[in-house]
Amino acid sequence: GLDAITICYFGEGAASEGDFHAGLNMAAVLHCPVIFFCRNNGYAISTPSEEQFAGDGIASRGIGYGVKTI
């Protein structure tokens, strides 16, 4: 129904994959009722977060797709 919402739970390692960006973009463009919930434990498989990406973390990626981010 119209009162449904989806939650997508993922680790920070998944945020470096193309599927993450495609899913986030699609959800933003289609205005899907979805919450992307990232659990950042500091390691993606065995790579520390600071060696995965340069920038302001993972939450800031949502802003680039026009997604409300906290």
PDB file of N, CA, C and O in Angstrom:
ATOM      1  N   GLY A   1       0.799  -1.182   0.000  1.00  0.00           N
ATOM      2  CA  GLY A   1       0.000   0.000   0.000  1.00  0.00           C
ATOM      3  C   GLY A   1       0.849   1.255   0.000  1.00  0.00           C
ATOM      4  O   GLY A   1       2.063   1.239  -0.096  1.00  0.00           O
ATOM      5  N   LEU A   2       0.182   2.349   0.140  1.00  0.00           N
ATOM      6  CA  LEU A   2       0.844   3.648   0.128  1.00  0.00           C
ATOM      7  C   LEU A   2       1.512   3.981   1.450  1.00  0.00           C
ATOM      8  O   LEU A   2       2.257   4.946   1.536  1.00  0.00           O
ATOM      9  N   ASP A   3       1.237   3.215   2.501  1.00  0.00           N
ATOM     10  CA  ASP A   3       1.830   3.478   3.809  1.00  0.00           C
ATOM     11  C   ASP A   3       3.062   2.627   4.067  1.00  0.00           C
ATOM     12  O   ASP A   3       3.486   2.475   5.196  1.00  0.00           O
ATOM     13  N   ALA A   4       3.661   2.077   3.033  1.00  0.00           N
ATOM     14  CA  ALA A   4       4.808   1.182   3.180  1.00  0.00           C
ATOM     15  C   ALA A   4       6.114   1.965   3.087  1.00  0.00           C
ATOM     16  O   ALA A   4       6.183   3.035   2.492  1.00  0.00           O
ATOM     17  N   ILE A   5       7.138   1.401   3.699  1.00  0.00           N
ATOM     18  CA  ILE A   5       8.482   1.955   3.608  1.00  0.00           C
ATOM     19  C   ILE A   5       9.461   0.789   3.592  1.00  0.00           C
ATOM     20  O   ILE A   5       9.164  -0.288   4.111  1.00  0.00           O
ATOM     21  N   THR A   6      10.593   0.995   2.997  1.00  0.00           N
ATOM     22  CA  THR A   6      11.641  -0.030   2.934  1.00  0.00           C
ATOM     23  C   THR A   6      12.866   0.487   3.656  1.00  0.00           C
ATOM     24  O   THR A   6      13.177   1.673   3.593  1.00  0.00           O
ATOM     25  N   ILE A   7      13.569  -0.403   4.354  1.00  0.00           N
ATOM     26  CA  ILE A   7      14.846  -0.034   4.952  1.00  0.00           C
ATOM     27  C   ILE A   7      15.926  -0.897   4.323  1.00  0.00           C
ATOM     28  O   ILE A   7      15.758  -2.100   4.147  1.00  0.00           O
ATOM     29  N   CYS A   8      16.988  -0.252   3.924  1.00  0.00           N
ATOM     30  CA  CYS A   8      18.135  -0.936   3.326  1.00  0.00           C
ATOM     31  C   CYS A   8      19.297  -0.829   4.302  1.00  0.00           C
ATOM     32  O   CYS A   8      19.816   0.256   4.527  1.00  0.00           O
ATOM     33  N   TYR A   9      19.659  -1.932   4.918  1.00  0.00           N
ATOM     34  CA  TYR A   9      20.712  -1.981   5.932  1.00  0.00           C
ATOM     35  C   TYR A   9      21.979  -2.516   5.285  1.00  0.00           C
ATOM     36  O   TYR A   9      21.955  -3.566   4.651  1.00  0.00           O
ATOM     37  N   PHE A  10      23.077  -1.780   5.417  1.00  0.00           N
ATOM     38  CA  PHE A  10      24.316  -2.186   4.762  1.00  0.00           C
ATOM     39  C   PHE A  10      25.508  -1.707   5.567  1.00  0.00           C
ATOM     40  O   PHE A  10      25.401  -0.807   6.403  1.00  0.00           O
ATOM     41  N   GLY A  11      26.651  -2.291   5.316  1.00  0.00           N
ATOM     42  CA  GLY A  11      27.893  -1.857   5.935  1.00  0.00           C
ATOM     43  C   GLY A  11      28.594  -0.836   5.059  1.00  0.00           C
ATOM     44  O   GLY A  11      28.290  -0.692   3.875  1.00  0.00           O
ATOM     45  N   GLU A  12      29.560  -0.132   5.647  1.00  0.00           N
ATOM     46  CA  GLU A  12      30.222   0.938   4.909  1.00  0.00           C
ATOM     47  C   GLU A  12      30.982   0.430   3.692  1.00  0.00           C
ATOM     48  O   GLU A  12      31.176   1.169   2.732  1.00  0.00           O
ATOM     49  N   GLY A  13      31.381  -0.820   3.688  1.00  0.00           N
ATOM     50  CA  GLY A  13      32.054  -1.377   2.519  1.00  0.00           C
ATOM     51  C   GLY A  13      31.153  -1.404   1.300  1.00  0.00           C
ATOM     52  O   GLY A  13      31.593  -1.169   0.173  1.00  0.00           O
ATOM     53  N   ALA A  14      29.869  -1.659   1.514  1.00  0.00           N
ATOM     54  CA  ALA A  14      28.909  -1.676   0.410  1.00  0.00           C
ATOM     55  C   ALA A  14      28.743  -0.296  -0.215  1.00  0.00           C
ATOM     56  O   ALA A  14      28.409  -0.178  -1.396  1.00  0.00           O
ATOM     57  N   ALA A  15      28.993   0.759   0.562  1.00  0.00           N
ATOM     58  CA  ALA A  15      28.850   2.123   0.055  1.00  0.00           C
ATOM     59  C   ALA A  15      29.907   2.468  -0.983  1.00  0.00           C
ATOM     60  O   ALA A  15      29.814   3.488  -1.649  1.00  0.00           O
ATOM     61  N   SER A  16      30.905   1.623  -1.138  1.00  0.00           N
ATOM     62  CA  SER A  16      31.929   1.833  -2.156  1.00  0.00           C
ATOM     63  C   SER A  16      31.661   1.025  -3.420  1.00  0.00           C
ATOM     64  O   SER A  16      32.476   1.020  -4.339  1.00  0.00           O
ATOM     65  N   GLU A  17      30.530   0.352  -3.460  1.00  0.00           N
ATOM     66  CA  GLU A  17      30.162  -0.470  -4.618  1.00  0.00           C
ATOM     67  C   GLU A  17      29.227   0.296  -5.545  1.00  0.00           C
ATOM     68  O   GLU A  17      28.442   1.141  -5.093  1.00  0.00           O
ATOM     69  N   GLY A  18      29.287  -0.013  -6.806  1.00  0.00           N
ATOM     70  CA  GLY A  18      28.434   0.644  -7.793  1.00  0.00           C
ATOM     71  C   GLY A  18      26.956   0.413  -7.552  1.00  0.00           C
ATOM     72  O   GLY A  18      26.132   1.297  -7.802  1.00  0.00           O
ATOM     73  N   ASP A  19      26.586  -0.763  -7.060  1.00  0.00           N
ATOM     74  CA  ASP A  19      25.180  -1.063  -6.800  1.00  0.00           C
ATOM     75  C   ASP A  19      24.590  -0.119  -5.757  1.00  0.00           C
ATOM     76  O   ASP A  19      23.415   0.244  -5.824  1.00  0.00           O
ATOM     77  N   PHE A  20      25.401   0.267  -4.771  1.00  0.00           N
ATOM     78  CA  PHE A  20      24.934   1.214  -3.759  1.00  0.00           C
ATOM     79  C   PHE A  20      24.548   2.531  -4.412  1.00  0.00           C
ATOM     80  O   PHE A  20      23.472   3.084  -4.168  1.00  0.00           O
ATOM     81  N   HIS A  21      25.429   3.051  -5.266  1.00  0.00           N
ATOM     82  CA  HIS A  21      25.169   4.337  -5.916  1.00  0.00           C
ATOM     83  C   HIS A  21      23.980   4.252  -6.866  1.00  0.00           C
ATOM     84  O   HIS A  21      23.158   5.167  -6.922  1.00  0.00           O
ATOM     85  N   ALA A  22      23.857   3.159  -7.581  1.00  0.00           N
ATOM     86  CA  ALA A  22      22.717   2.972  -8.484  1.00  0.00           C
ATOM     87  C   ALA A  22      21.409   2.919  -7.696  1.00  0.00           C
ATOM     88  O   ALA A  22      20.416   3.536  -8.082  1.00  0.00           O
ATOM     89  N   GLY A  23      21.420   2.196  -6.580  1.00  0.00           N
ATOM     90  CA  GLY A  23      20.222   2.088  -5.759  1.00  0.00           C
ATOM     91  C   GLY A  23      19.835   3.415  -5.130  1.00  0.00           C
ATOM     92  O   GLY A  23      18.643   3.770  -5.084  1.00  0.00           O
ATOM     93  N   LEU A  24      20.817   4.142  -4.640  1.00  0.00           N
ATOM     94  CA  LEU A  24      20.552   5.442  -4.026  1.00  0.00           C
ATOM     95  C   LEU A  24      20.016   6.419  -5.063  1.00  0.00           C
ATOM     96  O   LEU A  24      19.048   7.147  -4.804  1.00  0.00           O
ATOM     97  N   ASN A  25      20.607   6.434  -6.233  1.00  0.00           N
ATOM     98  CA  ASN A  25      20.143   7.314  -7.303  1.00  0.00           C
ATOM     99  C   ASN A  25      18.725   6.962  -7.728  1.00  0.00           C
ATOM    100  O   ASN A  25      17.876   7.837  -7.885  1.00  0.00           O
ATOM    101  N   MET A  26      18.457   5.681  -7.903  1.00  0.00           N
ATOM    102  CA  MET A  26      17.121   5.258  -8.332  1.00  0.00           C
ATOM    103  C   MET A  26      16.065   5.627  -7.283  1.00  0.00           C
ATOM    104  O   MET A  26      14.987   6.112  -7.617  1.00  0.00           O
ATOM    105  N   ALA A  27      16.378   5.392  -6.012  1.00  0.00           N
ATOM    106  CA  ALA A  27      15.446   5.735  -4.939  1.00  0.00           C
ATOM    107  C   ALA A  27      15.176   7.239  -4.910  1.00  0.00           C
ATOM    108  O   ALA A  27      14.043   7.670  -4.691  1.00  0.00           O
ATOM    109  N   ALA A  28      16.214   8.039  -5.155  1.00  0.00           N
ATOM    110  CA  ALA A  28      16.043   9.496  -5.153  1.00  0.00           C
ATOM    111  C   ALA A  28      15.210   9.964  -6.339  1.00  0.00           C
ATOM    112  O   ALA A  28      14.280  10.750  -6.179  1.00  0.00           O
ATOM    113  N   VAL A  29      15.518   9.464  -7.518  1.00  0.00           N
ATOM    114  CA  VAL A  29      14.813   9.896  -8.736  1.00  0.00           C
ATOM    115  C   VAL A  29      13.340   9.493  -8.699  1.00  0.00           C
ATOM    116  O   VAL A  29      12.464  10.264  -9.092  1.00  0.00           O
ATOM    117  N   LEU A  30      13.065   8.300  -8.182  1.00  0.00           N
ATOM    118  CA  LEU A  30      11.686   7.797  -8.127  1.00  0.00           C
ATOM    119  C   LEU A  30      10.959   8.176  -6.842  1.00  0.00           C
ATOM    120  O   LEU A  30       9.819   7.785  -6.639  1.00  0.00           O
ATOM    121  N   HIS A  31      11.623   8.919  -5.962  1.00  0.00           N
ATOM    122  CA  HIS A  31      11.042   9.359  -4.688  1.00  0.00           C
ATOM    123  C   HIS A  31      10.500   8.174  -3.890  1.00  0.00           C
ATOM    124  O   HIS A  31       9.381   8.207  -3.379  1.00  0.00           O
ATOM    125  N   CYS A  32      11.302   7.136  -3.811  1.00  0.00           N
ATOM    126  CA  CYS A  32      10.903   5.918  -3.098  1.00  0.00           C
ATOM    127  C   CYS A  32      10.940   6.149  -1.588  1.00  0.00           C
ATOM    128  O   CYS A  32      11.842   6.814  -1.078  1.00  0.00           O
ATOM    129  N   PRO A  33       9.971   5.590  -0.873  1.00  0.00           N
ATOM    130  CA  PRO A  33       9.988   5.688   0.590  1.00  0.00           C
ATOM    131  C   PRO A  33      10.965   4.661   1.162  1.00  0.00           C
ATOM    132  O   PRO A  33      10.605   3.520   1.455  1.00  0.00           O
ATOM    133  N   VAL A  34      12.220   5.056   1.280  1.00  0.00           N
ATOM    134  CA  VAL A  34      13.259   4.115   1.713  1.00  0.00           C
ATOM    135  C   VAL A  34      14.219   4.818   2.673  1.00  0.00           C
ATOM    136  O   VAL A  34      14.486   6.006   2.545  1.00  0.00           O
ATOM    137  N   ILE A  35      14.678   4.063   3.649  1.00  0.00           N
ATOM    138  CA  ILE A  35      15.710   4.519   4.566  1.00  0.00           C
ATOM    139  C   ILE A  35      16.953   3.698   4.274  1.00  0.00           C
ATOM    140  O   ILE A  35      16.901   2.466   4.306  1.00  0.00           O
ATOM    141  N   PHE A  36      18.057   4.364   3.989  1.00  0.00           N
ATOM    142  CA  PHE A  36      19.345   3.684   3.822  1.00  0.00           C
ATOM    143  C   PHE A  36      20.069   3.800   5.158  1.00  0.00           C
ATOM    144  O   PHE A  36      20.411   4.899   5.587  1.00  0.00           O
ATOM    145  N   PHE A  37      20.280   2.678   5.803  1.00  0.00           N
ATOM    146  CA  PHE A  37      20.872   2.639   7.147  1.00  0.00           C
ATOM    147  C   PHE A  37      22.236   1.984   7.058  1.00  0.00           C
ATOM    148  O   PHE A  37      22.356   0.806   6.756  1.00  0.00           O
ATOM    149  N   CYS A  38      23.283   2.756   7.307  1.00  0.00           N
ATOM    150  CA  CYS A  38      24.641   2.249   7.195  1.00  0.00           C
ATOM    151  C   CYS A  38      25.222   1.967   8.574  1.00  0.00           C
ATOM    152  O   CYS A  38      25.223   2.837   9.441  1.00  0.00           O
ATOM    153  N   ARG A  39      25.721   0.772   8.748  1.00  0.00           N
ATOM    154  CA  ARG A  39      26.446   0.424   9.966  1.00  0.00           C
ATOM    155  C   ARG A  39      27.928   0.504   9.643  1.00  0.00           C
ATOM    156  O   ARG A  39      28.456  -0.305   8.895  1.00  0.00           O
ATOM    157  N   ASN A  40      28.571   1.492  10.216  1.00  0.00           N
ATOM    158  CA  ASN A  40      29.986   1.699   9.963  1.00  0.00           C
ATOM    159  C   ASN A  40      30.777   1.122  11.130  1.00  0.00           C
ATOM    160  O   ASN A  40      30.855   1.724  12.191  1.00  0.00           O
ATOM    161  N   ASN A  41      31.366  -0.034  10.921  1.00  0.00           N
ATOM    162  CA  ASN A  41      32.195  -0.620  11.979  1.00  0.00           C
ATOM    163  C   ASN A  41      33.679  -0.283  11.769  1.00  0.00           C
ATOM    164  O   ASN A  41      34.530  -0.743  12.502  1.00  0.00           O
ATOM    165  N   GLY A  42      33.954   0.519  10.742  1.00  0.00           N
ATOM    166  CA  GLY A  42      35.318   0.960  10.505  1.00  0.00           C
ATOM    167  C   GLY A  42      36.115   0.083   9.563  1.00  0.00           C
ATOM    168  O   GLY A  42      37.205   0.444   9.153  1.00  0.00           O
ATOM    169  N   TYR A  43      35.570  -1.076   9.202  1.00  0.00           N
ATOM    170  CA  TYR A  43      36.288  -1.983   8.305  1.00  0.00           C
ATOM    171  C   TYR A  43      35.351  -2.551   7.247  1.00  0.00           C
ATOM    172  O   TYR A  43      34.276  -3.018   7.561  1.00  0.00           O
ATOM    173  N   ALA A  44      35.766  -2.492   6.013  1.00  0.00           N
ATOM    174  CA  ALA A  44      35.071  -3.156   4.922  1.00  0.00           C
ATOM    175  C   ALA A  44      35.891  -4.386   4.580  1.00  0.00           C
ATOM    176  O   ALA A  44      36.994  -4.268   4.055  1.00  0.00           O
ATOM    177  N   ILE A  45      35.408  -5.523   4.921  1.00  0.00           N
ATOM    178  CA  ILE A  45      36.118  -6.795   4.854  1.00  0.00           C
ATOM    179  C   ILE A  45      37.336  -6.679   5.771  1.00  0.00           C
ATOM    180  O   ILE A  45      37.268  -7.024   6.921  1.00  0.00           O
ATOM    181  N   SER A  46      38.431  -6.138   5.297  1.00  0.00           N
ATOM    182  CA  SER A  46      39.591  -5.960   6.166  1.00  0.00           C
ATOM    183  C   SER A  46      40.311  -4.643   5.900  1.00  0.00           C
ATOM    184  O   SER A  46      41.435  -4.455   6.327  1.00  0.00           O
ATOM    185  N   THR A  47      39.641  -3.726   5.214  1.00  0.00           N
ATOM    186  CA  THR A  47      40.241  -2.438   4.868  1.00  0.00           C
ATOM    187  C   THR A  47      39.670  -1.344   5.754  1.00  0.00           C
ATOM    188  O   THR A  47      38.456  -1.146   5.782  1.00  0.00           O
ATOM    189  N   PRO A  48      40.494  -0.629   6.486  1.00  0.00           N
ATOM    190  CA  PRO A  48      39.993   0.466   7.319  1.00  0.00           C
ATOM    191  C   PRO A  48      39.306   1.543   6.478  1.00  0.00           C
ATOM    192  O   PRO A  48      39.695   1.794   5.336  1.00  0.00           O
ATOM    193  N   SER A  49      38.295   2.165   7.051  1.00  0.00           N
ATOM    194  CA  SER A  49      37.528   3.192   6.332  1.00  0.00           C
ATOM    195  C   SER A  49      38.401   4.290   5.757  1.00  0.00           C
ATOM    196  O   SER A  49      38.182   4.748   4.634  1.00  0.00           O
ATOM    197  N   GLU A  50      39.412   4.725   6.510  1.00  0.00           N
ATOM    198  CA  GLU A  50      40.242   5.832   6.019  1.00  0.00           C
ATOM    199  C   GLU A  50      41.052   5.457   4.788  1.00  0.00           C
ATOM    200  O   GLU A  50      41.575   6.316   4.089  1.00  0.00           O
ATOM    201  N   GLU A  51      41.167   4.156   4.482  1.00  0.00           N
ATOM    202  CA  GLU A  51      41.861   3.723   3.269  1.00  0.00           C
ATOM    203  C   GLU A  51      40.898   3.448   2.119  1.00  0.00           C
ATOM    204  O   GLU A  51      41.314   3.164   1.008  1.00  0.00           O
ATOM    205  N   GLN A  52      39.595   3.532   2.372  1.00  0.00           N
ATOM    206  CA  GLN A  52      38.589   3.265   1.347  1.00  0.00           C
ATOM    207  C   GLN A  52      38.215   4.490   0.543  1.00  0.00           C
ATOM    208  O   GLN A  52      37.959   4.419  -0.643  1.00  0.00           O
ATOM    209  N   PHE A  53      38.132   5.632   1.219  1.00  0.00           N
ATOM    210  CA  PHE A  53      37.660   6.829   0.543  1.00  0.00           C
ATOM    211  C   PHE A  53      38.234   8.066   1.207  1.00  0.00           C
ATOM    212  O   PHE A  53      38.570   8.059   2.386  1.00  0.00           O
ATOM    213  N   ALA A  54      38.337   9.098   0.421  1.00  0.00           N
ATOM    214  CA  ALA A  54      38.715  10.415   0.939  1.00  0.00           C
ATOM    215  C   ALA A  54      37.449  11.249   0.909  1.00  0.00           C
ATOM    216  O   ALA A  54      36.691  11.211  -0.042  1.00  0.00           O
ATOM    217  N   GLY A  55      37.200  11.950   1.947  1.00  0.00           N
ATOM    218  CA  GLY A  55      35.993  12.772   1.958  1.00  0.00           C
ATOM    219  C   GLY A  55      35.386  12.804   3.346  1.00  0.00           C
ATOM    220  O   GLY A  55      36.025  12.481   4.346  1.00  0.00           O
ATOM    221  N   ASP A  56      34.135  13.152   3.357  1.00  0.00           N
ATOM    222  CA  ASP A  56      33.414  13.425   4.598  1.00  0.00           C
ATOM    223  C   ASP A  56      32.578  12.228   5.055  1.00  0.00           C
ATOM    224  O   ASP A  56      31.477  12.389   5.556  1.00  0.00           O
ATOM    225  N   GLY A  57      33.047  11.046   4.837  1.00  0.00           N
ATOM    226  CA  GLY A  57      32.318   9.865   5.294  1.00  0.00           C
ATOM    227  C   GLY A  57      31.294   9.363   4.310  1.00  0.00           C
ATOM    228  O   GLY A  57      31.334   9.671   3.122  1.00  0.00           O
ATOM    229  N   ILE A  58      30.343   8.606   4.825  1.00  0.00           N
ATOM    230  CA  ILE A  58      29.360   7.932   3.979  1.00  0.00           C
ATOM    231  C   ILE A  58      28.062   8.716   3.873  1.00  0.00           C
ATOM    232  O   ILE A  58      27.472   8.814   2.803  1.00  0.00           O
ATOM    233  N   ALA A  59      27.609   9.309   4.963  1.00  0.00           N
ATOM    234  CA  ALA A  59      26.338  10.028   4.947  1.00  0.00           C
ATOM    235  C   ALA A  59      26.325  11.144   3.909  1.00  0.00           C
ATOM    236  O   ALA A  59      25.297  11.402   3.283  1.00  0.00           O
ATOM    237  N   SER A  60      27.454  11.775   3.698  1.00  0.00           N
ATOM    238  CA  SER A  60      27.502  12.887   2.741  1.00  0.00           C
ATOM    239  C   SER A  60      27.226  12.437   1.312  1.00  0.00           C
ATOM    240  O   SER A  60      26.890  13.254   0.464  1.00  0.00           O
ATOM    241  N   ARG A  61      27.330  11.167   1.039  1.00  0.00           N
ATOM    242  CA  ARG A  61      27.063  10.674  -0.317  1.00  0.00           C
ATOM    243  C   ARG A  61      25.593  10.830  -0.685  1.00  0.00           C
ATOM    244  O   ARG A  61      25.262  11.035  -1.849  1.00  0.00           O
ATOM    245  N   GLY A  62      24.727  10.720   0.294  1.00  0.00           N
ATOM    246  CA  GLY A  62      23.307  10.890   0.031  1.00  0.00           C
ATOM    247  C   GLY A  62      22.973  12.283  -0.457  1.00  0.00           C
ATOM    248  O   GLY A  62      22.097  12.468  -1.308  1.00  0.00           O
ATOM    249  N   ILE A  63      23.665  13.280   0.066  1.00  0.00           N
ATOM    250  CA  ILE A  63      23.410  14.674  -0.318  1.00  0.00           C
ATOM    251  C   ILE A  63      23.651  14.864  -1.812  1.00  0.00           C
ATOM    252  O   ILE A  63      22.919  15.572  -2.484  1.00  0.00           O
ATOM    253  N   GLY A  64      24.667  14.171  -2.338  1.00  0.00           N
ATOM    254  CA  GLY A  64      24.966  14.274  -3.765  1.00  0.00           C
ATOM    255  C   GLY A  64      23.853  13.755  -4.660  1.00  0.00           C
ATOM    256  O   GLY A  64      23.749  14.140  -5.822  1.00  0.00           O
ATOM    257  N   TYR A  65      22.984  12.916  -4.107  1.00  0.00           N
ATOM    258  CA  TYR A  65      21.858  12.375  -4.868  1.00  0.00           C
ATOM    259  C   TYR A  65      20.548  13.069  -4.509  1.00  0.00           C
ATOM    260  O   TYR A  65      19.494  12.676  -4.969  1.00  0.00           O
ATOM    261  N   GLY A  66      20.634  14.082  -3.656  1.00  0.00           N
ATOM    262  CA  GLY A  66      19.430  14.814  -3.268  1.00  0.00           C
ATOM    263  C   GLY A  66      18.603  14.093  -2.219  1.00  0.00           C
ATOM    264  O   GLY A  66      17.400  14.336  -2.099  1.00  0.00           O
ATOM    265  N   VAL A  67      19.235  13.225  -1.445  1.00  0.00           N
ATOM    266  CA  VAL A  67      18.537  12.459  -0.414  1.00  0.00           C
ATOM    267  C   VAL A  67      18.742  13.146   0.930  1.00  0.00           C
ATOM    268  O   VAL A  67      19.862  13.556   1.263  1.00  0.00           O
ATOM    269  N   LYS A  68      17.665  13.299   1.696  1.00  0.00           N
ATOM    270  CA  LYS A  68      17.793  13.860   3.041  1.00  0.00           C
ATOM    271  C   LYS A  68      18.695  12.955   3.853  1.00  0.00           C
ATOM    272  O   LYS A  68      18.519  11.742   3.869  1.00  0.00           O
ATOM    273  N   THR A  69      19.665  13.549   4.526  1.00  0.00           N
ATOM    274  CA  THR A  69      20.715  12.779   5.194  1.00  0.00           C
ATOM    275  C   THR A  69      20.927  13.287   6.616  1.00  0.00           C
ATOM    276  O   THR A  69      20.958  14.481   6.849  1.00  0.00           O
ATOM    277  N   ILE A  70      21.062  12.315   7.535  1.00  0.00           N
ATOM    278  CA  ILE A  70      21.410  12.690   8.916  1.00  0.00           C
ATOM    279  C   ILE A  70      22.670  11.959   9.323  1.00  0.00           C
ATOM    280  O   ILE A  70      23.046  10.982   8.747  1.00  0.00           O
TER     281      ILE A  70
END
